[in-house]
Amino acid sequence: MKKQLKLIFFLLLLAGTFNACKKNSGAEAKPANTTGQFVFKLDGARIVIDSANAILYSTPMGRQMDVFAYKSGTQILEFHFDPKTGVKAAGTVLGAGAFLTYMESATQSYDSQSGVLTLTTCDTLGKKIEGDFNFVAKQYPYTGTAKTITEGHMLLTKISK
């Protein structure tokens, strides 16, 4: 069941990525909904995101939000969570708390094992999301390799529906 859910969310992500991107005046594609600020530390090294977008959608389990963050035109973060303010435990199950992923490449990802996503603002009508995050993620499939994300902060001022 877990593999099926992961496949479904991957396919939704893939479809959303194609629909959310537009050709930039340069050579790289970036999401259409790029506003705000997004920074974090990866194993101690500070990373500033070039662009990010948020998508709000409904499922049989209720409303969900996905956030995708890009560096140099390549997706490096993906968050799935309930669109409500508060502290959400980062874990390994979609639909429970927050499911956070760091992507080192198109074929190498690290899924949250522990940590938190704290949303201080989640205004879906005003289209603003703000919060802090940190998490420890293991390489999928879950081997001993881990990445530590700290001092994360996101501020997005556009949400697609």
Short mmCIF file of N, CA and C in Angstrom, two decimals:
data_model
loop_
_atom_site.label_atom_id
_atom_site.label_comp_id
_atom_site.label_asym_id
_atom_site.label_seq_id
_atom_site.Cartn_x
_atom_site.Cartn_y
_atom_site.Cartn_z
N MET A 1 0.82 -1.19 0.00
CA MET A 1 0.00 0.00 0.00
C MET A 1 0.87 1.26 0.00
N LYS A 2 1.96 1.24 0.78
CA LYS A 2 2.83 2.40 0.86
C LYS A 2 3.47 2.68 -0.49
N LYS A 3 3.89 1.62 -1.19
CA LYS A 3 4.49 1.79 -2.51
C LYS A 3 3.47 2.36 -3.49
N GLN A 4 2.21 1.92 -3.37
CA GLN A 4 1.16 2.43 -4.25
C GLN A 4 0.91 3.90 -4.00
N LEU A 5 0.86 4.32 -2.72
CA LEU A 5 0.67 5.73 -2.40
C LEU A 5 1.83 6.56 -2.91
N LYS A 6 3.04 6.07 -2.73
CA LYS A 6 4.22 6.79 -3.20
C LYS A 6 4.17 6.94 -4.72
N LEU A 7 3.73 5.89 -5.44
CA LEU A 7 3.62 5.94 -6.89
C LEU A 7 2.55 6.94 -7.30
N ILE A 8 1.41 6.95 -6.61
CA ILE A 8 0.34 7.88 -6.93
C ILE A 8 0.81 9.31 -6.73
N PHE A 9 1.47 9.61 -5.60
CA PHE A 9 1.94 10.96 -5.35
C PHE A 9 3.05 11.34 -6.33
N PHE A 10 3.89 10.38 -6.71
CA PHE A 10 4.92 10.66 -7.71
C PHE A 10 4.28 11.04 -9.03
N LEU A 11 3.24 10.30 -9.44
CA LEU A 11 2.56 10.60 -10.69
C LEU A 11 1.86 11.96 -10.62
N LEU A 12 1.24 12.26 -9.47
CA LEU A 12 0.63 13.58 -9.29
C LEU A 12 1.69 14.68 -9.34
N LEU A 13 2.83 14.41 -8.70
CA LEU A 13 3.93 15.36 -8.73
C LEU A 13 4.40 15.59 -10.15
N LEU A 14 4.58 14.51 -10.89
CA LEU A 14 5.04 14.60 -12.26
C LEU A 14 4.06 15.40 -13.11
N ALA A 15 2.78 15.11 -12.97
CA ALA A 15 1.76 15.85 -13.71
C ALA A 15 1.74 17.31 -13.29
N GLY A 16 1.83 17.57 -11.97
CA GLY A 16 1.84 18.95 -11.48
C GLY A 16 3.05 19.71 -11.93
N THR A 17 4.19 19.04 -12.00
CA THR A 17 5.42 19.70 -12.44
C THR A 17 5.29 20.16 -13.87
N PHE A 18 4.75 19.29 -14.74
CA PHE A 18 4.60 19.68 -16.13
C PHE A 18 3.60 20.81 -16.29
N ASN A 19 2.51 20.79 -15.50
CA ASN A 19 1.50 21.83 -15.61
C ASN A 19 1.93 23.13 -14.95
N ALA A 20 2.77 23.06 -13.92
CA ALA A 20 3.14 24.25 -13.17
C ALA A 20 4.32 25.00 -13.77
N CYS A 21 4.98 24.41 -14.75
CA CYS A 21 6.17 25.04 -15.31
C CYS A 21 5.85 25.80 -16.57
N LYS A 22 6.61 26.84 -16.82
CA LYS A 22 6.53 27.57 -18.07
C LYS A 22 7.94 27.87 -18.52
N LYS A 23 8.12 28.11 -19.75
CA LYS A 23 9.44 28.38 -20.29
C LYS A 23 9.85 29.78 -19.89
N ASN A 24 11.02 29.92 -19.33
CA ASN A 24 11.57 31.19 -18.93
C ASN A 24 12.24 31.83 -20.14
N SER A 25 12.58 33.11 -20.05
CA SER A 25 13.28 33.74 -21.16
C SER A 25 14.67 33.15 -21.33
N GLY A 26 15.21 32.54 -20.24
CA GLY A 26 16.50 31.84 -20.31
C GLY A 26 16.28 30.40 -20.71
N ALA A 27 17.30 29.59 -20.53
CA ALA A 27 17.25 28.20 -20.98
C ALA A 27 16.52 27.29 -20.00
N GLU A 28 16.34 27.70 -18.75
CA GLU A 28 15.76 26.79 -17.77
C GLU A 28 14.28 27.05 -17.57
N ALA A 29 13.54 26.02 -17.21
CA ALA A 29 12.12 26.15 -16.91
C ALA A 29 11.96 26.39 -15.42
N LYS A 30 11.05 27.29 -15.06
CA LYS A 30 10.78 27.57 -13.65
C LYS A 30 9.28 27.55 -13.43
N PRO A 31 8.84 27.29 -12.21
CA PRO A 31 7.42 27.29 -11.93
C PRO A 31 6.79 28.66 -12.18
N ALA A 32 5.54 28.64 -12.60
CA ALA A 32 4.83 29.89 -12.87
C ALA A 32 4.57 30.67 -11.59
N ASN A 33 4.40 29.99 -10.46
CA ASN A 33 4.05 30.65 -9.20
C ASN A 33 5.29 30.85 -8.35
N THR A 34 6.16 31.75 -8.77
CA THR A 34 7.41 31.96 -8.08
C THR A 34 7.40 33.32 -7.39
N THR A 35 7.17 33.31 -6.09
CA THR A 35 7.24 34.54 -5.29
C THR A 35 7.65 34.16 -3.89
N GLY A 36 8.13 35.13 -3.13
CA GLY A 36 8.46 34.88 -1.74
C GLY A 36 9.93 34.56 -1.53
N GLN A 37 10.19 33.92 -0.37
CA GLN A 37 11.55 33.57 0.03
C GLN A 37 11.57 32.12 0.49
N PHE A 38 12.72 31.48 0.32
CA PHE A 38 12.82 30.07 0.70
C PHE A 38 14.30 29.78 0.92
N VAL A 39 14.70 29.47 2.16
CA VAL A 39 16.10 29.17 2.48
C VAL A 39 16.16 28.00 3.46
N PHE A 40 17.30 27.31 3.49
CA PHE A 40 17.54 26.26 4.47
C PHE A 40 19.01 25.91 4.47
N LYS A 41 19.41 25.10 5.45
CA LYS A 41 20.78 24.58 5.49
C LYS A 41 20.71 23.08 5.25
N LEU A 42 21.57 22.60 4.36
CA LEU A 42 21.69 21.18 4.07
C LEU A 42 23.02 20.72 4.62
N ASP A 43 22.99 19.90 5.66
CA ASP A 43 24.20 19.43 6.33
C ASP A 43 25.13 20.61 6.65
N GLY A 44 24.53 21.74 7.07
CA GLY A 44 25.29 22.92 7.49
C GLY A 44 25.55 23.95 6.41
N ALA A 45 25.35 23.63 5.13
CA ALA A 45 25.60 24.57 4.03
C ALA A 45 24.30 25.29 3.67
N ARG A 46 24.33 26.63 3.66
CA ARG A 46 23.14 27.44 3.37
C ARG A 46 22.77 27.36 1.90
N ILE A 47 21.47 27.15 1.64
CA ILE A 47 20.95 27.09 0.28
C ILE A 47 19.79 28.07 0.17
N VAL A 48 19.84 28.91 -0.85
CA VAL A 48 18.75 29.83 -1.15
C VAL A 48 18.04 29.31 -2.39
N ILE A 49 16.76 29.07 -2.27
CA ILE A 49 15.95 28.55 -3.36
C ILE A 49 15.73 29.65 -4.39
N ASP A 50 15.82 29.29 -5.67
CA ASP A 50 15.58 30.25 -6.75
C ASP A 50 14.09 30.50 -6.96
N SER A 51 13.30 29.44 -6.86
CA SER A 51 11.86 29.56 -7.10
C SER A 51 11.12 28.43 -6.39
N ALA A 52 9.85 28.67 -6.14
CA ALA A 52 9.01 27.67 -5.47
C ALA A 52 7.57 27.90 -5.86
N ASN A 53 6.77 26.86 -5.75
CA ASN A 53 5.34 27.02 -5.97
C ASN A 53 4.57 26.12 -5.02
N ALA A 54 3.33 26.50 -4.76
CA ALA A 54 2.46 25.75 -3.87
C ALA A 54 1.18 25.40 -4.62
N ILE A 55 0.69 24.21 -4.38
CA ILE A 55 -0.53 23.75 -5.03
C ILE A 55 -1.49 23.24 -3.95
N LEU A 56 -2.70 23.76 -3.96
CA LEU A 56 -3.76 23.34 -3.03
C LEU A 56 -4.73 22.47 -3.82
N TYR A 57 -5.10 21.31 -3.26
CA TYR A 57 -6.01 20.41 -3.96
C TYR A 57 -6.81 19.61 -2.94
N SER A 58 -7.86 18.97 -3.41
CA SER A 58 -8.71 18.15 -2.55
C SER A 58 -8.53 16.68 -2.87
N THR A 59 -8.58 15.86 -1.82
CA THR A 59 -8.53 14.41 -1.95
C THR A 59 -9.70 13.85 -1.17
N PRO A 60 -9.95 12.57 -1.27
CA PRO A 60 -11.01 11.97 -0.43
C PRO A 60 -10.75 12.16 1.06
N MET A 61 -9.47 12.38 1.44
CA MET A 61 -9.13 12.59 2.85
C MET A 61 -9.22 14.06 3.26
N GLY A 62 -9.52 14.97 2.33
CA GLY A 62 -9.61 16.40 2.63
C GLY A 62 -8.62 17.19 1.81
N ARG A 63 -8.51 18.49 2.13
CA ARG A 63 -7.59 19.36 1.40
C ARG A 63 -6.14 19.05 1.75
N GLN A 64 -5.28 19.16 0.75
CA GLN A 64 -3.85 18.94 0.92
C GLN A 64 -3.10 20.06 0.21
N MET A 65 -1.85 20.25 0.59
CA MET A 65 -1.01 21.23 -0.07
C MET A 65 0.33 20.59 -0.38
N ASP A 66 0.83 20.89 -1.56
CA ASP A 66 2.16 20.47 -1.97
C ASP A 66 2.98 21.72 -2.25
N VAL A 67 4.22 21.72 -1.80
CA VAL A 67 5.15 22.82 -2.08
C VAL A 67 6.36 22.22 -2.78
N PHE A 68 6.76 22.84 -3.88
CA PHE A 68 7.90 22.39 -4.67
C PHE A 68 8.91 23.53 -4.73
N ALA A 69 10.17 23.25 -4.41
CA ALA A 69 11.22 24.28 -4.41
C ALA A 69 12.33 23.88 -5.38
N TYR A 70 12.87 24.89 -6.09
CA TYR A 70 13.82 24.67 -7.17
C TYR A 70 15.10 25.47 -6.97
N LYS A 71 16.19 24.88 -7.38
CA LYS A 71 17.51 25.54 -7.38
C LYS A 71 18.11 25.30 -8.76
N SER A 72 18.48 26.38 -9.44
CA SER A 72 19.05 26.29 -10.80
C SER A 72 18.15 25.50 -11.73
N GLY A 73 16.83 25.67 -11.59
CA GLY A 73 15.87 25.01 -12.47
C GLY A 73 15.58 23.56 -12.14
N THR A 74 16.20 23.02 -11.09
CA THR A 74 16.02 21.62 -10.71
C THR A 74 15.30 21.55 -9.36
N GLN A 75 14.28 20.70 -9.28
CA GLN A 75 13.54 20.55 -8.03
C GLN A 75 14.43 19.89 -6.99
N ILE A 76 14.49 20.51 -5.78
CA ILE A 76 15.29 19.93 -4.70
C ILE A 76 14.51 19.68 -3.41
N LEU A 77 13.33 20.28 -3.27
CA LEU A 77 12.49 20.02 -2.10
C LEU A 77 11.06 19.78 -2.54
N GLU A 78 10.38 18.92 -1.80
CA GLU A 78 8.97 18.64 -2.03
C GLU A 78 8.32 18.39 -0.68
N PHE A 79 7.28 19.16 -0.36
CA PHE A 79 6.57 19.03 0.91
C PHE A 79 5.10 18.68 0.63
N HIS A 80 4.53 17.77 1.43
CA HIS A 80 3.11 17.42 1.39
C HIS A 80 2.57 17.59 2.81
N PHE A 81 1.46 18.34 2.97
CA PHE A 81 0.93 18.56 4.31
C PHE A 81 -0.50 19.09 4.25
N ASP A 82 -1.18 19.05 5.41
CA ASP A 82 -2.50 19.65 5.54
C ASP A 82 -2.33 21.17 5.55
N PRO A 83 -3.16 21.90 4.82
CA PRO A 83 -3.02 23.36 4.76
C PRO A 83 -3.63 24.06 5.98
N LYS A 84 -3.00 23.87 7.13
CA LYS A 84 -3.45 24.47 8.39
C LYS A 84 -2.23 24.92 9.17
N THR A 85 -2.35 26.02 9.91
CA THR A 85 -1.25 26.48 10.73
C THR A 85 -1.00 25.51 11.87
N GLY A 86 0.20 25.58 12.43
CA GLY A 86 0.56 24.74 13.56
C GLY A 86 1.80 23.91 13.27
N VAL A 87 2.16 23.10 14.27
CA VAL A 87 3.34 22.25 14.19
C VAL A 87 2.93 20.89 13.63
N LYS A 88 3.62 20.45 12.60
CA LYS A 88 3.36 19.16 11.97
C LYS A 88 4.62 18.30 12.06
N ALA A 89 4.49 17.13 12.60
CA ALA A 89 5.63 16.22 12.69
C ALA A 89 6.00 15.73 11.29
N ALA A 90 7.28 15.79 10.97
CA ALA A 90 7.77 15.27 9.69
C ALA A 90 7.97 13.78 9.85
N GLY A 91 7.40 13.02 8.94
CA GLY A 91 7.51 11.58 9.06
C GLY A 91 7.55 10.87 7.72
N THR A 92 7.29 9.59 7.78
CA THR A 92 7.46 8.72 6.62
C THR A 92 6.16 8.36 5.93
N VAL A 93 5.03 8.88 6.42
CA VAL A 93 3.74 8.50 5.87
C VAL A 93 3.04 9.71 5.25
N LEU A 94 2.61 9.55 4.01
CA LEU A 94 1.83 10.61 3.37
C LEU A 94 0.49 10.74 4.06
N GLY A 95 0.03 11.99 4.27
CA GLY A 95 -1.26 12.21 4.89
C GLY A 95 -1.23 12.29 6.41
N ALA A 96 -0.09 12.05 7.03
CA ALA A 96 0.02 12.14 8.48
C ALA A 96 1.09 13.16 8.82
N GLY A 97 0.69 14.32 9.33
CA GLY A 97 1.66 15.38 9.63
C GLY A 97 2.19 15.99 8.36
N ALA A 98 3.49 15.88 8.16
CA ALA A 98 4.13 16.43 6.95
C ALA A 98 5.07 15.37 6.38
N PHE A 99 5.05 15.22 5.09
CA PHE A 99 5.96 14.32 4.39
C PHE A 99 6.89 15.23 3.57
N LEU A 100 8.17 15.27 3.97
CA LEU A 100 9.12 16.21 3.40
C LEU A 100 10.22 15.44 2.68
N THR A 101 10.61 15.92 1.51
CA THR A 101 11.61 15.23 0.71
C THR A 101 12.66 16.21 0.20
N TYR A 102 13.92 15.81 0.32
CA TYR A 102 15.04 16.52 -0.31
C TYR A 102 15.49 15.68 -1.50
N MET A 103 15.71 16.31 -2.64
CA MET A 103 16.12 15.60 -3.85
C MET A 103 17.51 16.04 -4.26
N GLU A 104 18.43 15.10 -4.21
CA GLU A 104 19.80 15.39 -4.61
C GLU A 104 19.92 15.36 -6.14
N SER A 105 19.11 14.51 -6.77
CA SER A 105 19.07 14.41 -8.23
C SER A 105 17.72 13.83 -8.61
N ALA A 106 17.49 13.67 -9.90
CA ALA A 106 16.21 13.12 -10.36
C ALA A 106 16.02 11.68 -9.92
N THR A 107 17.10 10.98 -9.60
CA THR A 107 16.99 9.58 -9.22
C THR A 107 17.38 9.30 -7.77
N GLN A 108 17.76 10.34 -7.03
CA GLN A 108 18.21 10.14 -5.64
C GLN A 108 17.48 11.11 -4.72
N SER A 109 16.56 10.57 -3.92
CA SER A 109 15.79 11.40 -3.00
C SER A 109 15.95 10.91 -1.57
N TYR A 110 15.67 11.83 -0.64
CA TYR A 110 15.78 11.56 0.80
C TYR A 110 14.46 11.96 1.44
N ASP A 111 13.75 11.00 2.07
CA ASP A 111 12.45 11.25 2.67
C ASP A 111 12.58 11.47 4.17
N SER A 112 11.74 12.36 4.70
CA SER A 112 11.78 12.69 6.13
C SER A 112 11.56 11.46 6.99
N GLN A 113 12.34 11.41 8.06
CA GLN A 113 12.21 10.36 9.07
C GLN A 113 11.80 10.98 10.40
N SER A 114 12.21 12.24 10.61
CA SER A 114 11.88 12.97 11.82
C SER A 114 12.03 14.45 11.53
N GLY A 115 11.55 15.29 12.44
CA GLY A 115 11.64 16.73 12.27
C GLY A 115 10.28 17.38 12.37
N VAL A 116 10.21 18.67 12.03
CA VAL A 116 8.94 19.41 12.10
C VAL A 116 8.81 20.41 10.97
N LEU A 117 7.57 20.66 10.62
CA LEU A 117 7.18 21.77 9.75
C LEU A 117 6.22 22.60 10.57
N THR A 118 6.59 23.86 10.85
CA THR A 118 5.74 24.74 11.65
C THR A 118 5.21 25.84 10.75
N LEU A 119 3.91 25.80 10.45
CA LEU A 119 3.28 26.83 9.62
C LEU A 119 2.75 27.93 10.52
N THR A 120 3.29 29.12 10.38
CA THR A 120 2.80 30.27 11.15
C THR A 120 1.69 30.99 10.40
N THR A 121 1.70 30.89 9.07
CA THR A 121 0.64 31.45 8.23
C THR A 121 0.29 30.43 7.16
N CYS A 122 -1.00 30.16 7.00
CA CYS A 122 -1.48 29.32 5.91
C CYS A 122 -2.82 29.88 5.48
N ASP A 123 -2.76 30.94 4.70
CA ASP A 123 -3.94 31.67 4.24
C ASP A 123 -4.20 31.28 2.78
N THR A 124 -5.06 30.28 2.58
CA THR A 124 -5.30 29.79 1.23
C THR A 124 -6.12 30.78 0.40
N LEU A 125 -6.94 31.61 1.04
CA LEU A 125 -7.69 32.62 0.30
C LEU A 125 -6.80 33.80 -0.08
N GLY A 126 -5.96 34.24 0.86
CA GLY A 126 -5.02 35.33 0.58
C GLY A 126 -3.76 34.86 -0.12
N LYS A 127 -3.65 33.56 -0.31
CA LYS A 127 -2.54 32.92 -1.03
C LYS A 127 -1.18 33.22 -0.44
N LYS A 128 -1.06 32.96 0.88
CA LYS A 128 0.21 33.18 1.57
C LYS A 128 0.48 32.02 2.53
N ILE A 129 1.70 31.49 2.45
CA ILE A 129 2.16 30.42 3.33
C ILE A 129 3.49 30.86 3.91
N GLU A 130 3.63 30.72 5.23
CA GLU A 130 4.91 31.02 5.85
C GLU A 130 5.15 30.02 6.97
N GLY A 131 6.40 29.59 7.08
CA GLY A 131 6.73 28.65 8.13
C GLY A 131 8.19 28.28 8.17
N ASP A 132 8.53 27.53 9.20
CA ASP A 132 9.90 27.07 9.41
C ASP A 132 9.90 25.54 9.38
N PHE A 133 11.05 24.98 9.02
CA PHE A 133 11.13 23.53 8.94
C PHE A 133 12.55 23.05 9.22
N ASN A 134 12.63 21.83 9.71
CA ASN A 134 13.88 21.10 9.85
C ASN A 134 13.53 19.63 9.86
N PHE A 135 14.39 18.82 9.27
CA PHE A 135 14.13 17.40 9.26
C PHE A 135 15.39 16.60 8.92
N VAL A 136 15.36 15.35 9.35
CA VAL A 136 16.40 14.39 8.99
C VAL A 136 15.75 13.45 7.99
N ALA A 137 16.43 13.24 6.86
CA ALA A 137 15.86 12.41 5.79
C ALA A 137 16.83 11.32 5.40
N LYS A 138 16.26 10.15 5.09
CA LYS A 138 17.08 9.03 4.63
C LYS A 138 16.84 8.79 3.15
N GLN A 139 17.90 8.32 2.51
CA GLN A 139 17.84 8.04 1.08
C GLN A 139 16.82 6.94 0.81
N TYR A 140 16.03 7.15 -0.24
CA TYR A 140 15.05 6.14 -0.64
C TYR A 140 15.66 5.27 -1.72
N PRO A 141 15.60 3.93 -1.67
CA PRO A 141 15.06 3.15 -0.55
C PRO A 141 15.90 3.35 0.70
N TYR A 142 15.28 3.21 1.86
CA TYR A 142 15.88 3.64 3.12
C TYR A 142 17.13 2.86 3.48
N THR A 143 18.24 3.48 3.19
CA THR A 143 19.55 2.93 3.52
C THR A 143 20.09 3.73 4.70
N GLY A 144 21.32 3.57 5.02
CA GLY A 144 21.92 4.31 6.12
C GLY A 144 22.26 5.74 5.78
N THR A 145 22.22 6.12 4.49
CA THR A 145 22.59 7.47 4.07
C THR A 145 21.51 8.46 4.49
N ALA A 146 21.92 9.55 5.16
CA ALA A 146 20.95 10.55 5.64
C ALA A 146 21.43 11.96 5.32
N LYS A 147 20.48 12.88 5.24
CA LYS A 147 20.74 14.31 5.06
C LYS A 147 20.02 15.04 6.20
N THR A 148 20.62 16.12 6.67
CA THR A 148 20.01 16.91 7.73
C THR A 148 19.69 18.30 7.19
N ILE A 149 18.42 18.65 7.27
CA ILE A 149 17.93 19.96 6.83
C ILE A 149 17.62 20.76 8.09
N THR A 150 18.25 21.95 8.23
CA THR A 150 18.04 22.80 9.40
C THR A 150 17.79 24.24 8.96
N GLU A 151 17.32 25.06 9.90
CA GLU A 151 17.12 26.49 9.71
C GLU A 151 16.34 26.82 8.45
N GLY A 152 15.36 25.98 8.12
CA GLY A 152 14.55 26.21 6.93
C GLY A 152 13.46 27.23 7.18
N HIS A 153 13.26 28.11 6.22
CA HIS A 153 12.18 29.09 6.29
C HIS A 153 11.61 29.27 4.89
N MET A 154 10.27 29.25 4.81
CA MET A 154 9.61 29.50 3.53
C MET A 154 8.55 30.57 3.68
N LEU A 155 8.46 31.40 2.65
CA LEU A 155 7.41 32.41 2.54
C LEU A 155 6.98 32.41 1.07
N LEU A 156 5.77 31.95 0.82
CA LEU A 156 5.23 31.92 -0.54
C LEU A 156 3.99 32.79 -0.58
N THR A 157 3.84 33.56 -1.64
CA THR A 157 2.70 34.47 -1.74
C THR A 157 1.82 34.17 -2.95
N LYS A 158 1.90 32.96 -3.43
CA LYS A 158 0.98 32.48 -4.48
C LYS A 158 0.70 31.02 -4.25
N ILE A 159 -0.55 30.64 -4.45
CA ILE A 159 -0.95 29.25 -4.33
C ILE A 159 -1.84 28.93 -5.53
N SER A 160 -1.51 27.87 -6.23
CA SER A 160 -2.35 27.40 -7.35
C SER A 160 -3.40 26.45 -6.81
N LYS A 161 -4.53 26.42 -7.48
CA LYS A 161 -5.60 25.48 -7.10
C LYS A 161 -5.91 24.58 -8.25
#
